[in-house]
């Protein structure tokens, strides 16, 4: 017995050691084959951090574990991760590993996988990553390193997304746990599956049919692998609280067709179970809700699905004697009656019919009735619908619990529509019947999570095939109030056809509009706490043509307090046009004609003609950034101005002008202004020693200007300040640099004693040297250049490099006097020289004449 025990122990030890050793013995070989298969067969970027082999935990199978496995697509899917799996385990048949030929995969387990299956509109799928093998023959498995011989598979805590743009279909399963057991090596076997999903979302055509629904399913399938036919066994599918069952089969006889014959039902289930599928209801005190009545749904799907055909189907849904009530609230939705059918008799999608012949419900005692019929949805949709009801919104809050919210008012509706889309396309509105009206009275909406209270004392919309007429709209949003009327045209074409123009004409009046508040609480708060609100680009909608007449007594926008806004706006071609828009602001009146365009939303453009009358200079400086950057002198000026300005520019993402793109020109009229404390002017006055120039008083000054490449360029203009006549021209930039040329005619008396003494002395020396008597004029002409920046100006005089001292000013004056009097002095000197020359010649001539005369007289006497 002892020997037997020892033998068993030795055998067990050998087996244990073998179990531990085998993975290491074969690890390199298996890793090489895994990488070889991946590199040779897959057209994708595949990576994994750790590779592990085990036999003990998976005995009698050989376990392969890949940790942090990722599969990233290429080309069109280079930015998409097809799979990101925390752990992938493959259990291999141990004998197949020992033989070293084809490894049999018996089990697959995925831990926390995130999988994105994506199909483009072209039909290209991101999971189609296997490289084509041109050398392989049909049925040839000799080169295959791994073979599927599945017995079970599982997914734990997975997130699976299927996004098919070609079908406009979306499915997402979050926190998915799924397992399946069956012998896949057999031609016919039973596959037992268990599934639970925390959140299941299914959308088709953008419509969410299931939205965050809990799924719990037990679904056995009879698998016929030769025929590729899968038959549903006895099953149970639970969606939230609704329990469904399905019978029938699904088959894939070839690569293109999917054949099915399925029936499903939830006959005479409780209404509350159906309501659990509605997210808003399921999330809000669903357990406390009282719901009575019966809900039934059943359907049949039969036929072939491929690129050309769909199966026939027939779906019925009904609610009988329904009632919904929350116990804490006094009223209920009573007498709910719904009958609906969606059917397709022959597999032609265009023959699908949606028919809700009637539905009825009562909010408390207020009834709501309607019907809907849709036919030929693909070729020429036909619609016949009606809705009629009287809804007391305050009573509605006694039916549905609304937390931290107040809503009241009465809505009346009585609308009908019937006809084909082709009638609208052809403009045959008489063949499409649309009529009725909707009316709101004393509507109030407010609450903790509502940005601002909404009040609509009255509003009425009347429908016809051609237009919707809006009448008697009176509304208040927060502090802002509106009165409006108008019409919307071509709305049917806009709804049913692509790229159609929605047209409208409106009249809007208001006593007060607070744009900051309407932009949201964040913008309003930022207005209080900061100097400027960081705006974002407002993208003008396409395919609309709205004309609006506007009149607002007061308007608050950013820091602007605007009064008496009046004019017209047109919204067309992604552009807002301003037409004779007048605004009383910054102490005067602003007129605007122009446009704001977002044809390229990343590069908005403005092109506006401004007419500004009697604008306060200080308010303009504090309001407009362009004035701050290009006319900083306005900070030190008090007064008023008018201007006509043509302005166009690109805007950045904060709706600010891109200064290098500004192209503007205009005429400015400084009606009256006093400039005091402006550093360049102060330094000029100090340089010249003319204190009177430190404070400039300007009246009725007109000058042309333009803005180009970020610089304000000022045309020459004349100005006279306290007896000093100046001519000014030049430019300055947004970098605060300046380059101005000044010609000043300064009364000599203003230049100071030293400057005058120096000038008189220089003049006397010149007169003495040249023997002239030239007198100095009463005004001195001085040329000056204003360079540097506004904060650090550099003043250069034409005949000296003065830096603001009296001596330099005197030197400059002397040089200027010499320059101005040089010609006069030279002329005087030349005149004197000419006079002396003439006197000398005359004297010599006289003397010569006298001598000649004496000579002739003498000869005459001798002759006698």
mmCIF file of C-alpha atoms in Angstrom, residues 420-612:
data_model
loop_
_atom_site.group_PDB
_atom_site.id
_atom_site.type_symbol
_atom_site.label_atom_id
_atom_site.label_comp_id
_atom_site.label_asym_id
_atom_site.label_seq_id
_atom_site.Cartn_x
_atom_site.Cartn_y
_atom_site.Cartn_z
ATOM 1 C CA UNK A 420 -48.544 63.462 -51.496
ATOM 2 C CA UNK A 421 -45.036 64.859 -51.453
ATOM 3 C CA UNK A 422 -45.112 65.145 -55.259
ATOM 4 C CA UNK A 423 -47.822 67.786 -54.990
ATOM 5 C CA UNK A 424 -45.473 69.906 -52.908
ATOM 6 C CA UNK A 425 -42.546 69.264 -55.255
ATOM 7 C CA UNK A 426 -44.601 70.496 -58.205
ATOM 8 C CA UNK A 427 -46.012 73.468 -56.311
ATOM 9 C CA UNK A 428 -49.535 72.065 -56.628
ATOM 10 C CA UNK A 429 -50.486 73.160 -53.145
ATOM 11 C CA UNK A 430 -54.197 72.845 -53.910
ATOM 12 C CA UNK A 431 -53.686 69.065 -53.995
ATOM 13 C CA UNK A 432 -52.037 68.995 -50.585
ATOM 14 C CA UNK A 433 -54.508 69.887 -47.894
ATOM 15 C CA UNK A 434 -52.943 71.516 -44.852
ATOM 16 C CA UNK A 435 -55.027 73.621 -42.523
ATOM 17 C CA UNK A 436 -55.706 74.437 -38.918
ATOM 18 C CA UNK A 437 -54.252 76.474 -36.141
ATOM 19 C CA UNK A 438 -52.326 76.295 -32.894
ATOM 20 C CA UNK A 439 -52.762 78.810 -30.125
ATOM 21 C CA UNK A 440 -51.007 79.469 -26.803
ATOM 22 C CA UNK A 441 -52.487 81.523 -23.988
ATOM 23 C CA UNK A 442 -50.797 82.636 -20.743
ATOM 24 C CA UNK A 443 -47.909 80.237 -21.222
ATOM 25 C CA UNK A 444 -45.319 80.381 -18.395
ATOM 26 C CA UNK A 445 -42.202 78.247 -18.082
ATOM 27 C CA UNK A 446 -39.672 78.701 -15.286
ATOM 28 C CA UNK A 447 -37.541 76.648 -12.956
ATOM 29 C CA UNK A 448 -34.236 75.999 -11.263
ATOM 30 C CA UNK A 449 -32.612 74.599 -14.376
ATOM 31 C CA UNK A 450 -34.252 77.029 -16.795
ATOM 32 C CA UNK A 451 -31.785 79.779 -17.807
ATOM 33 C CA UNK A 452 -34.498 82.432 -17.719
ATOM 34 C CA UNK A 453 -38.275 82.433 -17.246
ATOM 35 C CA UNK A 454 -40.382 82.320 -20.417
ATOM 36 C CA UNK A 455 -43.761 83.984 -20.629
ATOM 37 C CA UNK A 456 -46.049 84.019 -23.692
ATOM 38 C CA UNK A 457 -49.333 85.787 -22.932
ATOM 39 C CA UNK A 458 -50.570 85.077 -26.454
ATOM 40 C CA UNK A 459 -49.509 83.507 -29.743
ATOM 41 C CA UNK A 460 -51.372 82.095 -32.703
ATOM 42 C CA UNK A 461 -50.178 80.121 -35.744
ATOM 43 C CA UNK A 462 -52.465 79.449 -38.699
ATOM 44 C CA UNK A 463 -51.521 76.778 -41.250
ATOM 45 C CA UNK A 464 -52.197 76.625 -44.973
ATOM 46 C CA UNK A 465 -50.406 74.700 -47.749
ATOM 47 C CA UNK A 466 -48.444 77.800 -48.740
ATOM 48 C CA UNK A 467 -47.499 79.315 -45.430
ATOM 49 C CA UNK A 468 -47.710 79.536 -41.659
ATOM 50 C CA UNK A 469 -48.999 82.827 -40.363
ATOM 51 C CA UNK A 470 -47.824 84.027 -36.964
ATOM 52 C CA UNK A 471 -50.103 86.553 -35.282
ATOM 53 C CA UNK A 472 -50.316 88.313 -31.955
ATOM 54 C CA UNK A 473 -47.132 86.861 -30.526
ATOM 55 C CA UNK A 474 -46.376 88.539 -27.229
ATOM 56 C CA UNK A 475 -43.513 87.029 -25.277
ATOM 57 C CA UNK A 476 -41.033 87.729 -22.524
ATOM 58 C CA UNK A 477 -37.731 85.887 -22.059
ATOM 59 C CA UNK A 478 -36.095 86.913 -18.821
ATOM 60 C CA UNK A 479 -35.835 90.702 -18.938
ATOM 61 C CA UNK A 480 -36.429 90.857 -22.695
ATOM 62 C CA UNK A 481 -39.847 91.382 -24.259
ATOM 63 C CA UNK A 482 -41.025 90.794 -27.832
ATOM 64 C CA UNK A 483 -44.074 91.496 -29.943
ATOM 65 C CA UNK A 484 -44.051 89.865 -33.360
ATOM 66 C CA UNK A 485 -46.111 88.897 -36.353
ATOM 67 C CA UNK A 486 -45.321 87.590 -39.803
ATOM 68 C CA UNK A 487 -45.398 84.552 -42.027
ATOM 69 C CA UNK A 488 -43.248 81.585 -43.050
ATOM 70 C CA UNK A 489 -43.481 80.495 -46.674
ATOM 71 C CA UNK A 490 -42.482 77.344 -48.547
ATOM 72 C CA UNK A 491 -42.342 75.364 -45.280
ATOM 73 C CA UNK A 492 -43.668 72.142 -46.832
ATOM 74 C CA UNK A 493 -40.942 72.086 -49.477
ATOM 75 C CA UNK A 494 -38.380 72.900 -46.801
ATOM 76 C CA UNK A 495 -39.501 69.936 -44.666
ATOM 77 C CA UNK A 496 -39.977 67.333 -47.392
ATOM 78 C CA UNK A 497 -37.250 68.211 -49.926
ATOM 79 C CA UNK A 498 -33.530 68.742 -49.618
ATOM 80 C CA UNK A 499 -31.861 72.115 -50.148
ATOM 81 C CA UNK A 500 -35.122 74.049 -50.292
ATOM 82 C CA UNK A 501 -35.384 77.681 -49.265
ATOM 83 C CA UNK A 502 -37.441 78.562 -46.184
ATOM 84 C CA UNK A 503 -38.750 82.096 -46.583
ATOM 85 C CA UNK A 504 -40.269 84.421 -44.039
ATOM 86 C CA UNK A 505 -41.251 87.993 -43.286
ATOM 87 C CA UNK A 506 -41.487 89.288 -39.722
ATOM 88 C CA UNK A 507 -42.105 92.460 -37.771
ATOM 89 C CA UNK A 508 -40.415 92.518 -34.379
ATOM 90 C CA UNK A 509 -40.831 95.188 -31.720
ATOM 91 C CA UNK A 510 -39.493 95.382 -28.187
ATOM 92 C CA UNK A 511 -39.175 97.760 -25.292
ATOM 93 C CA UNK A 512 -36.029 96.065 -23.946
ATOM 94 C CA UNK A 513 -33.727 93.298 -25.208
ATOM 95 C CA UNK A 514 -30.886 91.987 -23.016
ATOM 96 C CA UNK A 515 -28.715 90.052 -25.475
ATOM 97 C CA UNK A 516 -26.210 89.160 -22.737
ATOM 98 C CA UNK A 517 -28.912 87.376 -20.749
ATOM 99 C CA UNK A 518 -30.273 85.654 -23.858
ATOM 100 C CA UNK A 519 -26.776 84.320 -24.593
ATOM 101 C CA UNK A 520 -26.903 82.484 -21.265
ATOM 102 C CA UNK A 521 -25.997 83.051 -17.608
ATOM 103 C CA UNK A 522 -22.270 82.467 -18.219
ATOM 104 C CA UNK A 523 -22.064 85.330 -20.700
ATOM 105 C CA UNK A 524 -24.146 87.602 -18.488
ATOM 106 C CA UNK A 525 -21.936 86.865 -15.457
ATOM 107 C CA UNK A 526 -18.790 87.397 -17.490
ATOM 108 C CA UNK A 527 -20.100 90.765 -18.579
ATOM 109 C CA UNK A 528 -20.268 91.778 -14.923
ATOM 110 C CA UNK A 529 -16.868 90.396 -13.978
ATOM 111 C CA UNK A 530 -14.756 91.235 -17.039
ATOM 112 C CA UNK A 531 -14.365 94.079 -19.462
ATOM 113 C CA UNK A 532 -15.322 91.989 -22.461
ATOM 114 C CA UNK A 533 -17.468 88.960 -23.220
ATOM 115 C CA UNK A 534 -15.505 86.319 -25.201
ATOM 116 C CA UNK A 535 -17.824 85.810 -28.121
ATOM 117 C CA UNK A 536 -17.889 82.818 -30.415
ATOM 118 C CA UNK A 537 -18.719 82.686 -34.105
ATOM 119 C CA UNK A 538 -22.445 82.778 -34.807
ATOM 120 C CA UNK A 539 -22.996 80.625 -37.876
ATOM 121 C CA UNK A 540 -25.784 81.997 -40.065
ATOM 122 C CA UNK A 541 -28.122 79.164 -41.183
ATOM 123 C CA UNK A 542 -28.241 78.109 -44.806
ATOM 124 C CA UNK A 543 -31.326 77.714 -46.983
ATOM 125 C CA UNK A 544 -33.340 80.483 -45.362
ATOM 126 C CA UNK A 545 -34.414 83.894 -46.583
ATOM 127 C CA UNK A 546 -35.880 85.898 -43.721
ATOM 128 C CA UNK A 547 -36.697 89.595 -43.860
ATOM 129 C CA UNK A 548 -37.245 91.303 -40.537
ATOM 130 C CA UNK A 549 -38.263 94.825 -39.615
ATOM 131 C CA UNK A 550 -36.826 95.646 -36.190
ATOM 132 C CA UNK A 551 -37.694 98.281 -33.633
ATOM 133 C CA UNK A 552 -36.333 98.151 -30.076
ATOM 134 C CA UNK A 553 -36.445 101.002 -27.615
ATOM 135 C CA UNK A 554 -33.473 99.702 -25.621
ATOM 136 C CA UNK A 555 -30.923 96.960 -26.266
ATOM 137 C CA UNK A 556 -28.106 95.678 -24.060
ATOM 138 C CA UNK A 557 -25.252 93.863 -25.819
ATOM 139 C CA UNK A 558 -21.837 93.231 -24.285
ATOM 140 C CA UNK A 559 -20.912 96.645 -22.820
ATOM 141 C CA UNK A 560 -23.078 98.516 -25.309
ATOM 142 C CA UNK A 561 -26.144 100.356 -24.094
ATOM 143 C CA UNK A 562 -28.120 100.906 -27.282
ATOM 144 C CA UNK A 563 -31.330 102.861 -27.609
ATOM 145 C CA UNK A 564 -33.819 103.352 -30.389
ATOM 146 C CA UNK A 565 -32.638 100.467 -32.563
ATOM 147 C CA UNK A 566 -34.536 100.535 -35.856
ATOM 148 C CA UNK A 567 -34.080 99.256 -39.343
ATOM 149 C CA UNK A 568 -34.237 96.017 -41.288
ATOM 150 C CA UNK A 569 -32.357 92.719 -41.316
ATOM 151 C CA UNK A 570 -32.216 90.079 -44.021
ATOM 152 C CA UNK A 571 -30.876 86.562 -43.448
ATOM 153 C CA UNK A 572 -29.918 84.934 -46.741
ATOM 154 C CA UNK A 573 -27.143 82.759 -48.190
ATOM 155 C CA UNK A 574 -25.446 82.277 -44.789
ATOM 156 C CA UNK A 575 -25.283 86.057 -44.485
ATOM 157 C CA UNK A 576 -27.004 88.688 -42.337
ATOM 158 C CA UNK A 577 -27.581 91.951 -44.207
ATOM 159 C CA UNK A 578 -28.068 95.226 -42.321
ATOM 160 C CA UNK A 579 -30.327 97.701 -44.074
ATOM 161 C CA UNK A 580 -30.507 101.250 -42.739
ATOM 162 C CA UNK A 581 -29.988 99.933 -39.225
ATOM 163 C CA UNK A 582 -29.871 102.861 -36.832
ATOM 164 C CA UNK A 583 -28.589 102.712 -33.249
ATOM 165 C CA UNK A 584 -28.339 105.446 -30.641
ATOM 166 C CA UNK A 585 -25.135 104.645 -28.751
ATOM 167 C CA UNK A 586 -21.821 106.017 -27.444
ATOM 168 C CA UNK A 587 -23.374 109.446 -27.136
ATOM 169 C CA UNK A 588 -24.484 109.706 -30.751
ATOM 170 C CA UNK A 589 -26.119 107.875 -33.628
ATOM 171 C CA UNK A 590 -24.712 104.966 -35.635
ATOM 172 C CA UNK A 591 -26.092 103.973 -39.041
ATOM 173 C CA UNK A 592 -25.177 100.627 -40.619
ATOM 174 C CA UNK A 593 -25.522 99.191 -44.090
ATOM 175 C CA UNK A 594 -23.617 96.033 -44.864
ATOM 176 C CA UNK A 595 -23.289 92.362 -44.068
ATOM 177 C CA UNK A 596 -21.933 89.678 -41.760
ATOM 178 C CA UNK A 597 -21.207 86.427 -43.642
ATOM 179 C CA UNK A 598 -20.327 82.885 -42.524
ATOM 180 C CA UNK A 599 -20.076 81.274 -45.947
ATOM 181 C CA UNK A 600 -16.859 79.882 -44.471
ATOM 182 C CA UNK A 601 -17.725 79.474 -40.761
ATOM 183 C CA UNK A 602 -14.041 79.281 -39.853
ATOM 184 C CA UNK A 603 -13.447 82.677 -41.440
ATOM 185 C CA UNK A 604 -16.415 85.037 -40.988
ATOM 186 C CA UNK A 605 -16.374 88.351 -42.813
ATOM 187 C CA UNK A 606 -17.889 91.765 -42.146
ATOM 188 C CA UNK A 607 -18.408 94.431 -44.789
ATOM 189 C CA UNK A 608 -20.201 97.470 -43.396
ATOM 190 C CA UNK A 609 -20.672 101.145 -44.245
ATOM 191 C CA UNK A 610 -20.879 103.090 -40.987
ATOM 192 C CA UNK A 611 -22.283 106.537 -40.567
ATOM 193 C CA UNK A 612 -21.552 107.915 -37.097
#
